[in-house]
Amino acid sequence: EDLLIDTAQMEGYVSENDNGITVVLDTNLTPELLEEGFVREIISKVQTMRKEADFEVMDRIRVTYDGTEKAEAVFEKYSTQIGGEVLADAVVKAQPAGYVKEWKINGEAVTMGVEKEGK
């Protein structure tokens, strides 16, 4: 008897085969992964703002923000991590001050302000 083996790609997974070795990756985005991506985008935007505002690399800053409920929840939950990455002594929900810019992060509207600490 003949045996026919067929492989099918499952939704949410990507596989690649080379020299008899198969690697399968789970490409499903969990809420935790989406949140982590959101935090990384916030950090990237703040770093961009630091550069645009001509801050020195070692300048300590204060980050103020206002945005959608979802965005504010992420800021609140990860403020310590965000502050540590961008050298911010404070990351607070307040009227954005200093160098202010509006962003769309993962479809959420956020207005952020950065200013040198002690200014």
PDB file of C-alpha atoms in Angstrom:
ATOM      1  CA  GLU A   1       0.000   0.000   0.000  1.00  0.00           C
ATOM      2  CA  ASP A   2       1.019   3.561  -0.630  1.00  0.00           C
ATOM      3  CA  LEU A   3       1.044   6.212   2.066  1.00  0.00           C
ATOM      4  CA  LEU A   4       0.623   9.884   1.246  1.00  0.00           C
ATOM      5  CA  ILE A   5       1.797  12.373   3.859  1.00  0.00           C
ATOM      6  CA  ASP A   6       0.778  15.986   3.446  1.00  0.00           C
ATOM      7  CA  THR A   7       1.721  18.919   5.668  1.00  0.00           C
ATOM      8  CA  ALA A   8      -0.592  21.817   6.289  1.00  0.00           C
ATOM      9  CA  GLN A   9       0.172  25.159   7.860  1.00  0.00           C
ATOM     10  CA  MET A  10      -1.837  25.838  11.021  1.00  0.00           C
ATOM     11  CA  GLU A  11      -3.162  29.350  11.450  1.00  0.00           C
ATOM     12  CA  GLY A  12      -1.030  31.347  13.875  1.00  0.00           C
ATOM     13  CA  TYR A  13       2.140  29.369  13.188  1.00  0.00           C
ATOM     14  CA  VAL A  14       4.963  29.693  10.684  1.00  0.00           C
ATOM     15  CA  SER A  15       7.290  26.826   9.862  1.00  0.00           C
ATOM     16  CA  GLU A  16      10.417  26.467   7.805  1.00  0.00           C
ATOM     17  CA  ASN A  17      12.250  23.288   6.853  1.00  0.00           C
ATOM     18  CA  ASP A  18      15.913  23.114   5.857  1.00  0.00           C
ATOM     19  CA  ASN A  19      18.175  20.056   5.641  1.00  0.00           C
ATOM     20  CA  GLY A  20      15.729  17.895   7.545  1.00  0.00           C
ATOM     21  CA  ILE A  21      15.333  20.367  10.415  1.00  0.00           C
ATOM     22  CA  THR A  22      11.964  22.009  10.915  1.00  0.00           C
ATOM     23  CA  VAL A  23      11.442  25.141  13.002  1.00  0.00           C
ATOM     24  CA  VAL A  24       7.939  26.241  14.000  1.00  0.00           C
ATOM     25  CA  LEU A  25       7.165  29.688  15.429  1.00  0.00           C
ATOM     26  CA  ASP A  26       3.972  30.696  17.192  1.00  0.00           C
ATOM     27  CA  THR A  27       2.963  34.040  15.637  1.00  0.00           C
ATOM     28  CA  ASN A  28      -0.121  34.600  17.779  1.00  0.00           C
ATOM     29  CA  LEU A  29      -0.017  37.955  19.535  1.00  0.00           C
ATOM     30  CA  THR A  30      -1.021  37.609  23.169  1.00  0.00           C
ATOM     31  CA  PRO A  31      -2.228  40.598  25.202  1.00  0.00           C
ATOM     32  CA  GLU A  32       1.134  40.542  27.003  1.00  0.00           C
ATOM     33  CA  LEU A  33       3.080  40.743  23.729  1.00  0.00           C
ATOM     34  CA  LEU A  34       0.879  43.576  22.481  1.00  0.00           C
ATOM     35  CA  GLU A  35       1.429  45.454  25.749  1.00  0.00           C
ATOM     36  CA  GLU A  36       5.189  44.919  25.526  1.00  0.00           C
ATOM     37  CA  GLY A  37       5.154  46.292  21.979  1.00  0.00           C
ATOM     38  CA  PHE A  38       3.168  49.317  23.155  1.00  0.00           C
ATOM     39  CA  VAL A  39       5.747  50.026  25.884  1.00  0.00           C
ATOM     40  CA  ARG A  40       8.613  49.721  23.393  1.00  0.00           C
ATOM     41  CA  GLU A  41       6.861  52.170  21.060  1.00  0.00           C
ATOM     42  CA  ILE A  42       6.399  54.670  23.917  1.00  0.00           C
ATOM     43  CA  ILE A  43      10.097  54.397  24.785  1.00  0.00           C
ATOM     44  CA  SER A  44      11.048  54.882  21.127  1.00  0.00           C
ATOM     45  CA  LYS A  45       8.838  57.983  20.821  1.00  0.00           C
ATOM     46  CA  VAL A  46      10.270  59.526  23.999  1.00  0.00           C
ATOM     47  CA  GLN A  47      13.824  58.872  22.753  1.00  0.00           C
ATOM     48  CA  THR A  48      12.905  60.565  19.461  1.00  0.00           C
ATOM     49  CA  MET A  49      11.516  63.544  21.386  1.00  0.00           C
ATOM     50  CA  ARG A  50      14.690  63.781  23.510  1.00  0.00           C
ATOM     51  CA  LYS A  51      16.741  63.981  20.312  1.00  0.00           C
ATOM     52  CA  GLU A  52      14.427  66.517  18.650  1.00  0.00           C
ATOM     53  CA  ALA A  53      14.533  68.697  21.805  1.00  0.00           C
ATOM     54  CA  ASP A  54      18.378  68.655  21.696  1.00  0.00           C
ATOM     55  CA  PHE A  55      18.742  67.121  25.150  1.00  0.00           C
ATOM     56  CA  GLU A  56      22.133  65.761  26.136  1.00  0.00           C
ATOM     57  CA  VAL A  57      22.408  61.964  26.374  1.00  0.00           C
ATOM     58  CA  MET A  58      22.697  62.051  30.182  1.00  0.00           C
ATOM     59  CA  ASP A  59      20.057  64.746  30.846  1.00  0.00           C
ATOM     60  CA  ARG A  60      17.474  63.595  33.379  1.00  0.00           C
ATOM     61  CA  ILE A  61      13.958  64.383  32.168  1.00  0.00           C
ATOM     62  CA  ARG A  62      10.331  64.467  33.216  1.00  0.00           C
ATOM     63  CA  VAL A  63       7.745  62.847  30.930  1.00  0.00           C
ATOM     64  CA  THR A  64       4.145  64.022  31.021  1.00  0.00           C
ATOM     65  CA  TYR A  65       1.382  62.379  29.055  1.00  0.00           C
ATOM     66  CA  ASP A  66      -2.292  62.441  28.202  1.00  0.00           C
ATOM     67  CA  GLY A  67      -4.098  59.981  25.983  1.00  0.00           C
ATOM     68  CA  THR A  68      -6.742  57.350  25.534  1.00  0.00           C
ATOM     69  CA  GLU A  69      -7.758  55.153  28.447  1.00  0.00           C
ATOM     70  CA  LYS A  70      -5.782  52.212  27.057  1.00  0.00           C
ATOM     71  CA  ALA A  71      -2.641  54.300  26.542  1.00  0.00           C
ATOM     72  CA  GLU A  72      -2.863  55.770  30.030  1.00  0.00           C
ATOM     73  CA  ALA A  73      -3.261  52.289  31.538  1.00  0.00           C
ATOM     74  CA  VAL A  74      -0.029  51.171  29.832  1.00  0.00           C
ATOM     75  CA  PHE A  75       1.818  54.288  31.029  1.00  0.00           C
ATOM     76  CA  GLU A  76       0.593  53.736  34.578  1.00  0.00           C
ATOM     77  CA  LYS A  77       1.515  50.041  34.649  1.00  0.00           C
ATOM     78  CA  TYR A  78       4.970  50.486  33.085  1.00  0.00           C
ATOM     79  CA  SER A  79       5.992  53.990  34.229  1.00  0.00           C
ATOM     80  CA  THR A  80       9.024  52.664  36.142  1.00  0.00           C
ATOM     81  CA  GLN A  81      10.287  50.699  33.130  1.00  0.00           C
ATOM     82  CA  ILE A  82       9.657  53.613  30.761  1.00  0.00           C
ATOM     83  CA  GLY A  83      11.381  56.051  33.122  1.00  0.00           C
ATOM     84  CA  GLY A  84      14.398  53.785  33.501  1.00  0.00           C
ATOM     85  CA  GLU A  85      14.843  53.399  29.752  1.00  0.00           C
ATOM     86  CA  VAL A  86      14.573  57.124  28.937  1.00  0.00           C
ATOM     87  CA  LEU A  87      16.352  58.536  32.035  1.00  0.00           C
ATOM     88  CA  ALA A  88      13.152  60.078  33.379  1.00  0.00           C
ATOM     89  CA  ASP A  89      12.913  60.904  37.078  1.00  0.00           C
ATOM     90  CA  ALA A  90       9.144  61.103  36.641  1.00  0.00           C
ATOM     91  CA  VAL A  91       6.575  59.726  34.194  1.00  0.00           C
ATOM     92  CA  VAL A  92       3.245  61.268  35.149  1.00  0.00           C
ATOM     93  CA  LYS A  93      -0.238  61.825  33.798  1.00  0.00           C
ATOM     94  CA  ALA A  94      -0.481  65.582  33.539  1.00  0.00           C
ATOM     95  CA  GLN A  95      -0.893  68.341  31.000  1.00  0.00           C
ATOM     96  CA  PRO A  96       2.019  67.622  28.628  1.00  0.00           C
ATOM     97  CA  ALA A  97       4.715  70.257  29.126  1.00  0.00           C
ATOM     98  CA  GLY A  98       8.083  71.228  27.673  1.00  0.00           C
ATOM     99  CA  TYR A  99       8.643  69.792  24.218  1.00  0.00           C
ATOM    100  CA  VAL A 100       5.192  68.414  23.345  1.00  0.00           C
ATOM    101  CA  LYS A 101       4.230  66.101  20.524  1.00  0.00           C
ATOM    102  CA  GLU A 102       1.143  64.110  19.542  1.00  0.00           C
ATOM    103  CA  TRP A 103       1.508  60.466  18.515  1.00  0.00           C
ATOM    104  CA  LYS A 104      -0.569  57.512  17.363  1.00  0.00           C
ATOM    105  CA  ILE A 105       0.798  54.418  19.078  1.00  0.00           C
ATOM    106  CA  ASN A 106      -0.866  51.132  18.127  1.00  0.00           C
ATOM    107  CA  GLY A 107      -3.883  53.161  17.033  1.00  0.00           C
ATOM    108  CA  GLU A 108      -4.118  55.002  20.375  1.00  0.00           C
ATOM    109  CA  ALA A 109      -3.817  58.799  20.542  1.00  0.00           C
ATOM    110  CA  VAL A 110      -1.155  59.986  22.993  1.00  0.00           C
ATOM    111  CA  THR A 111       0.226  63.452  23.662  1.00  0.00           C
ATOM    112  CA  MET A 112       3.570  63.484  25.440  1.00  0.00           C
ATOM    113  CA  GLY A 113       5.780  66.195  26.812  1.00  0.00           C
ATOM    114  CA  VAL A 114       9.447  65.973  27.760  1.00  0.00           C
ATOM    115  CA  GLU A 115      11.404  68.538  29.730  1.00  0.00           C
ATOM    116  CA  LYS A 116      14.737  68.603  31.502  1.00  0.00           C
ATOM    117  CA  GLU A 117      14.396  67.823  35.188  1.00  0.00           C
ATOM    118  CA  GLY A 118      15.187  70.724  37.509  1.00  0.00           C
ATOM    119  CA  LYS A 119      14.364  73.289  34.850  1.00  0.00           C
TER     120      LYS A 119
END
